[in-house]
Amino acid sequence: DIQLTQSPSFLSASVGDRVTITCRASQGISSYLAWYQQKPGKAPKLLIYAASTLQSGVPSRFSGSGSGTEFTLTISSLQPEDFATYYCQQLNSYPFFGQGTRLEIK
Amino acid sequence: QLQLQESGSGLVKPSQTLSLTCAVSGGSISSGGYSWSWIRQPPGKGLEWIGYIYHSGSTYYNPSLKSRVTISVDRSKNQFSLKLSSVTAADTAVYYCARVRYYGDYGTDAFDIWGQGTMVTVSS
């Protein structure tokens, strides 16, 4: 099985900060990676697919990059509504998720 | 706009079978290019993929759950279902259904529309 490891698991930041979350795959997955945002009590929301393609309606401050085994999700200028948990998901084989990164207000 | 809504028993006894349905509205479950999936999230924990049912009707399950899972589709009712047998307390979770969209230009999928989720507790 392909494992995904997100780092950090917890991130404290301020409104306006630039933040980056990393997702590492245990073996190469090309660009078969998606990113989701989940707020408490809500279903996950698709942000990015194919590693770097922004889902329709998602603000442009979100961006994704990477291929192979290392991927990043970047939020260029944090807004209050961005404080949430973020998950990466690989779709190369079984569509497993990373363990999540909780982004909280500093 | 397509919407998904989970329904089913919120309380299941250990060793019994969990049964959930996902009703699709605002579009047809038979539309080409889409598959349908179940995902779960134990309280305070991360997301676990359970399985897919493809447009063709074929299924694909998480290996760790495969022996206990059945996903099926009822096109006449525009819904798909999950059955998980021999449940234990470890199966207590919020269960989500989701649409899986295939992005042909990129050769990959993503889970683009989700239901709101339904909490299932396994307890006697």
Short mmCIF file of C-alpha atoms in Angstrom, two decimals:
data_model
loop_
_atom_site.label_atom_id
_atom_site.label_comp_id
_atom_site.label_asym_id
_atom_site.label_seq_id
_atom_site.Cartn_x
_atom_site.Cartn_y
_atom_site.Cartn_z
CA ASP A 1 0.00 0.00 0.00
CA ILE A 2 1.07 3.56 -0.69
CA GLN A 3 1.29 5.56 2.53
CA LEU A 4 0.95 9.32 2.77
CA THR A 5 2.61 11.36 5.49
CA GLN A 6 1.56 14.94 6.02
CA SER A 7 3.69 17.52 7.83
CA PRO A 8 3.22 19.25 10.05
CA SER A 9 0.33 17.53 11.83
CA PHE A 10 -0.50 20.80 13.56
CA LEU A 11 0.17 24.35 12.42
CA SER A 12 -0.51 27.63 14.19
CA ALA A 13 -0.57 30.74 12.02
CA SER A 14 -2.00 34.24 11.77
CA VAL A 15 -4.35 35.88 9.31
CA GLY A 16 -2.31 37.08 6.35
CA ASP A 17 0.45 34.47 6.79
CA ARG A 18 1.69 32.27 3.98
CA VAL A 19 1.55 28.61 4.97
CA THR A 20 2.72 25.42 3.33
CA ILE A 21 1.65 21.86 4.10
CA THR A 22 3.67 18.93 2.78
CA CYS A 23 2.44 15.49 1.79
CA ARG A 24 4.97 12.73 1.11
CA ALA A 25 4.09 9.45 -0.57
CA SER A 26 5.91 6.21 0.23
CA GLN A 27 6.33 5.59 -3.49
CA GLY A 28 5.83 7.58 -6.65
CA ILE A 29 2.26 8.51 -7.51
CA SER A 30 2.87 10.79 -10.49
CA SER A 31 0.39 13.68 -10.06
CA TYR A 32 -2.44 11.53 -8.71
CA LEU A 33 -2.98 13.61 -5.60
CA ALA A 34 -5.86 15.70 -4.29
CA TRP A 35 -6.21 18.12 -1.38
CA TYR A 36 -9.30 18.61 0.78
CA GLN A 37 -10.33 21.09 3.46
CA GLN A 38 -12.53 20.01 6.34
CA LYS A 39 -14.13 22.27 8.92
CA PRO A 40 -15.51 20.92 12.21
CA GLY A 41 -18.79 19.07 11.77
CA LYS A 42 -18.67 19.43 7.98
CA ALA A 43 -17.84 17.19 5.06
CA PRO A 44 -14.49 17.59 3.34
CA LYS A 45 -14.33 19.98 0.40
CA LEU A 46 -12.20 19.36 -2.67
CA LEU A 47 -9.60 22.11 -3.16
CA ILE A 48 -7.09 20.74 -5.66
CA TYR A 49 -6.89 17.71 -7.94
CA ALA A 50 -4.15 16.32 -10.12
CA ALA A 51 -1.67 17.81 -7.62
CA SER A 52 -1.95 21.39 -8.88
CA THR A 53 -5.33 22.05 -10.52
CA LEU A 54 -7.64 24.30 -8.57
CA GLN A 55 -11.20 23.03 -8.23
CA SER A 56 -13.81 25.41 -9.62
CA GLY A 57 -14.87 28.00 -7.07
CA VAL A 58 -11.83 27.62 -4.82
CA PRO A 59 -10.02 30.92 -4.10
CA SER A 60 -6.77 31.48 -5.96
CA ARG A 61 -4.82 31.91 -2.71
CA PHE A 62 -4.79 28.10 -2.59
CA SER A 63 -2.22 26.38 -4.77
CA GLY A 64 -0.74 22.92 -5.08
CA SER A 65 2.50 21.64 -6.50
CA GLY A 66 4.63 18.53 -6.74
CA SER A 67 4.79 15.17 -8.42
CA GLY A 68 6.21 11.77 -7.68
CA THR A 69 6.58 11.53 -3.91
CA GLU A 70 6.52 15.09 -2.60
CA PHE A 71 3.63 17.51 -2.77
CA THR A 72 2.73 20.83 -1.20
CA LEU A 73 -0.41 22.81 -0.53
CA THR A 74 0.21 26.52 -0.11
CA ILE A 75 -2.16 29.18 1.14
CA SER A 76 -0.68 32.50 0.09
CA SER A 77 -2.45 34.78 2.58
CA LEU A 78 -4.49 33.11 5.30
CA GLN A 79 -8.05 34.25 5.73
CA PRO A 80 -10.18 33.61 8.84
CA GLU A 81 -12.25 31.01 6.97
CA ASP A 82 -9.12 28.96 6.12
CA PHE A 83 -8.60 27.66 9.64
CA ALA A 84 -9.51 24.02 9.23
CA THR A 85 -8.00 20.56 8.80
CA TYR A 86 -6.40 19.71 5.46
CA TYR A 87 -6.01 16.23 3.99
CA CYS A 88 -4.08 14.97 1.01
CA GLN A 89 -5.34 11.90 -0.86
CA GLN A 90 -3.50 9.71 -3.30
CA LEU A 91 -5.40 8.19 -6.22
CA ASN A 92 -2.63 6.11 -7.77
CA SER A 93 -3.99 2.93 -6.24
CA TYR A 94 -6.42 2.68 -3.34
CA PRO A 95 -7.55 6.28 -2.67
CA PHE A 96 -6.05 6.60 0.80
CA PHE A 97 -5.85 9.84 2.75
CA GLY A 98 -3.03 11.41 4.71
CA GLN A 99 -3.49 11.78 8.45
CA GLY A 100 -4.43 15.45 8.23
CA THR A 101 -2.94 18.82 9.15
CA ARG A 102 -4.84 20.95 11.62
CA LEU A 103 -4.40 24.67 10.93
CA GLU A 104 -5.28 26.88 13.87
CA ILE A 105 -5.23 30.60 14.58
CA LYS A 106 -2.18 31.84 16.46
CA GLN B 1 -26.80 21.29 -8.51
CA LEU B 2 -26.06 17.71 -7.54
CA GLN B 3 -26.58 16.84 -3.89
CA LEU B 4 -25.97 13.70 -1.88
CA GLN B 5 -27.82 12.70 1.27
CA GLU B 6 -26.94 9.79 3.52
CA SER B 7 -29.58 7.93 5.50
CA GLY B 8 -29.78 4.80 7.59
CA SER B 9 -29.59 3.43 11.07
CA GLY B 10 -27.67 5.59 13.51
CA LEU B 11 -27.27 2.82 16.07
CA VAL B 12 -26.16 -0.71 15.25
CA LYS B 13 -25.51 -3.57 17.65
CA PRO B 14 -22.14 -5.35 17.62
CA SER B 15 -21.95 -8.27 15.15
CA GLN B 16 -24.88 -6.90 13.13
CA THR B 17 -24.84 -5.30 9.68
CA LEU B 18 -24.63 -1.55 9.15
CA SER B 19 -26.77 -0.36 6.23
CA LEU B 20 -26.68 3.12 4.71
CA THR B 21 -28.11 4.69 1.59
CA CYS B 22 -26.95 7.73 -0.34
CA ALA B 23 -29.69 9.48 -2.30
CA VAL B 24 -28.56 11.47 -5.30
CA SER B 25 -30.61 14.52 -6.27
CA GLY B 26 -30.20 17.19 -8.92
CA GLY B 27 -28.71 14.73 -11.39
CA SER B 28 -28.64 11.12 -12.48
CA ILE B 29 -26.51 8.50 -10.81
CA SER B 30 -26.17 6.95 -14.27
CA SER B 31 -24.39 9.97 -15.76
CA GLY B 32 -21.22 8.94 -17.48
CA GLY B 33 -17.80 9.75 -16.09
CA TYR B 34 -18.69 9.36 -12.45
CA SER B 35 -18.25 6.71 -9.80
CA TRP B 36 -19.64 6.71 -6.30
CA SER B 37 -17.87 6.12 -3.02
CA TRP B 38 -18.19 5.72 0.72
CA ILE B 39 -15.72 7.20 3.22
CA ARG B 40 -15.83 7.19 7.00
CA GLN B 41 -14.29 9.19 9.84
CA PRO B 42 -14.13 7.89 13.43
CA PRO B 43 -14.70 10.59 16.05
CA GLY B 44 -11.65 12.86 16.28
CA LYS B 45 -9.73 10.91 13.64
CA GLY B 46 -8.90 11.06 9.95
CA LEU B 47 -10.66 9.92 6.79
CA GLU B 48 -10.80 6.28 5.71
CA TRP B 49 -11.89 5.28 2.21
CA ILE B 50 -14.30 2.33 2.24
CA GLY B 51 -14.97 1.59 -1.43
CA TYR B 52 -16.16 2.61 -4.88
CA ILE B 53 -18.87 1.53 -7.23
CA TYR B 54 -18.00 2.40 -10.80
CA HIS B 55 -20.38 3.54 -13.51
CA SER B 56 -20.12 0.02 -14.92
CA GLY B 57 -21.38 -1.43 -11.64
CA SER B 58 -18.09 -3.00 -10.70
CA THR B 59 -16.80 -2.42 -7.20
CA TYR B 60 -13.46 -1.76 -5.55
CA TYR B 61 -12.99 -1.98 -1.81
CA ASN B 62 -10.44 -1.02 0.83
CA PRO B 63 -8.48 -4.24 1.39
CA SER B 64 -8.79 -3.87 5.15
CA LEU B 65 -12.60 -3.91 4.92
CA LYS B 66 -13.14 -5.96 1.78
CA SER B 67 -14.42 -9.11 3.49
CA ARG B 68 -17.20 -7.16 5.22
CA VAL B 69 -18.23 -4.51 2.66
CA THR B 70 -20.81 -4.47 -0.09
CA ILE B 71 -21.59 -1.38 -2.17
CA SER B 72 -24.48 -1.52 -4.60
CA VAL B 73 -26.46 0.87 -6.79
CA ASP B 74 -30.19 1.18 -7.43
CA ARG B 75 -30.49 3.24 -10.60
CA SER B 76 -34.30 3.22 -10.48
CA LYS B 77 -34.16 5.06 -7.15
CA ASN B 78 -31.09 7.14 -8.04
CA GLN B 79 -29.20 5.96 -5.00
CA PHE B 80 -26.36 3.75 -3.88
CA SER B 81 -25.88 1.80 -0.69
CA LEU B 82 -23.34 0.50 1.79
CA LYS B 83 -23.53 -2.64 3.86
CA LEU B 84 -20.86 -3.42 6.43
CA SER B 85 -21.23 -6.72 8.24
CA SER B 86 -20.02 -7.99 11.61
CA VAL B 87 -19.57 -4.50 13.01
CA THR B 88 -17.66 -3.70 16.19
CA ALA B 89 -17.11 -0.52 18.17
CA ALA B 90 -14.21 0.27 15.81
CA ASP B 91 -16.77 0.87 13.07
CA THR B 92 -18.29 3.80 14.97
CA ALA B 93 -17.83 6.80 12.70
CA VAL B 94 -19.37 9.49 10.57
CA TYR B 95 -20.07 7.90 7.18
CA TYR B 96 -19.91 10.04 4.06
CA CYS B 97 -20.96 9.28 0.52
CA ALA B 98 -19.24 11.09 -2.32
CA ARG B 99 -19.19 11.44 -6.09
CA VAL B 100 -15.94 10.50 -7.75
CA ARG B 101 -15.19 12.53 -10.83
CA TYR B 102 -12.70 11.39 -13.45
CA TYR B 103 -10.64 14.20 -14.93
CA GLY B 104 -9.74 12.77 -18.29
CA ASP B 105 -7.23 15.48 -19.21
CA TYR B 106 -5.20 14.53 -16.14
CA GLY B 107 -5.91 10.82 -15.96
CA THR B 108 -7.00 10.95 -12.34
CA ASP B 109 -10.01 11.14 -10.06
CA ALA B 110 -11.08 13.22 -7.10
CA PHE B 111 -14.02 13.20 -4.73
CA ASP B 112 -15.75 16.39 -5.85
CA ILE B 113 -19.17 16.29 -4.17
CA TRP B 114 -19.85 14.97 -0.66
CA GLY B 115 -22.90 14.30 1.42
CA GLN B 116 -23.17 15.94 4.82
CA GLY B 117 -22.37 12.68 6.61
CA THR B 118 -24.28 10.51 9.04
CA MET B 119 -23.09 9.33 12.43
CA VAL B 120 -23.26 5.60 13.09
CA THR B 121 -22.63 4.25 16.57
CA VAL B 122 -21.97 0.58 17.24
CA SER B 123 -23.14 -0.29 20.72
CA SER B 124 -25.29 -2.81 22.50
#
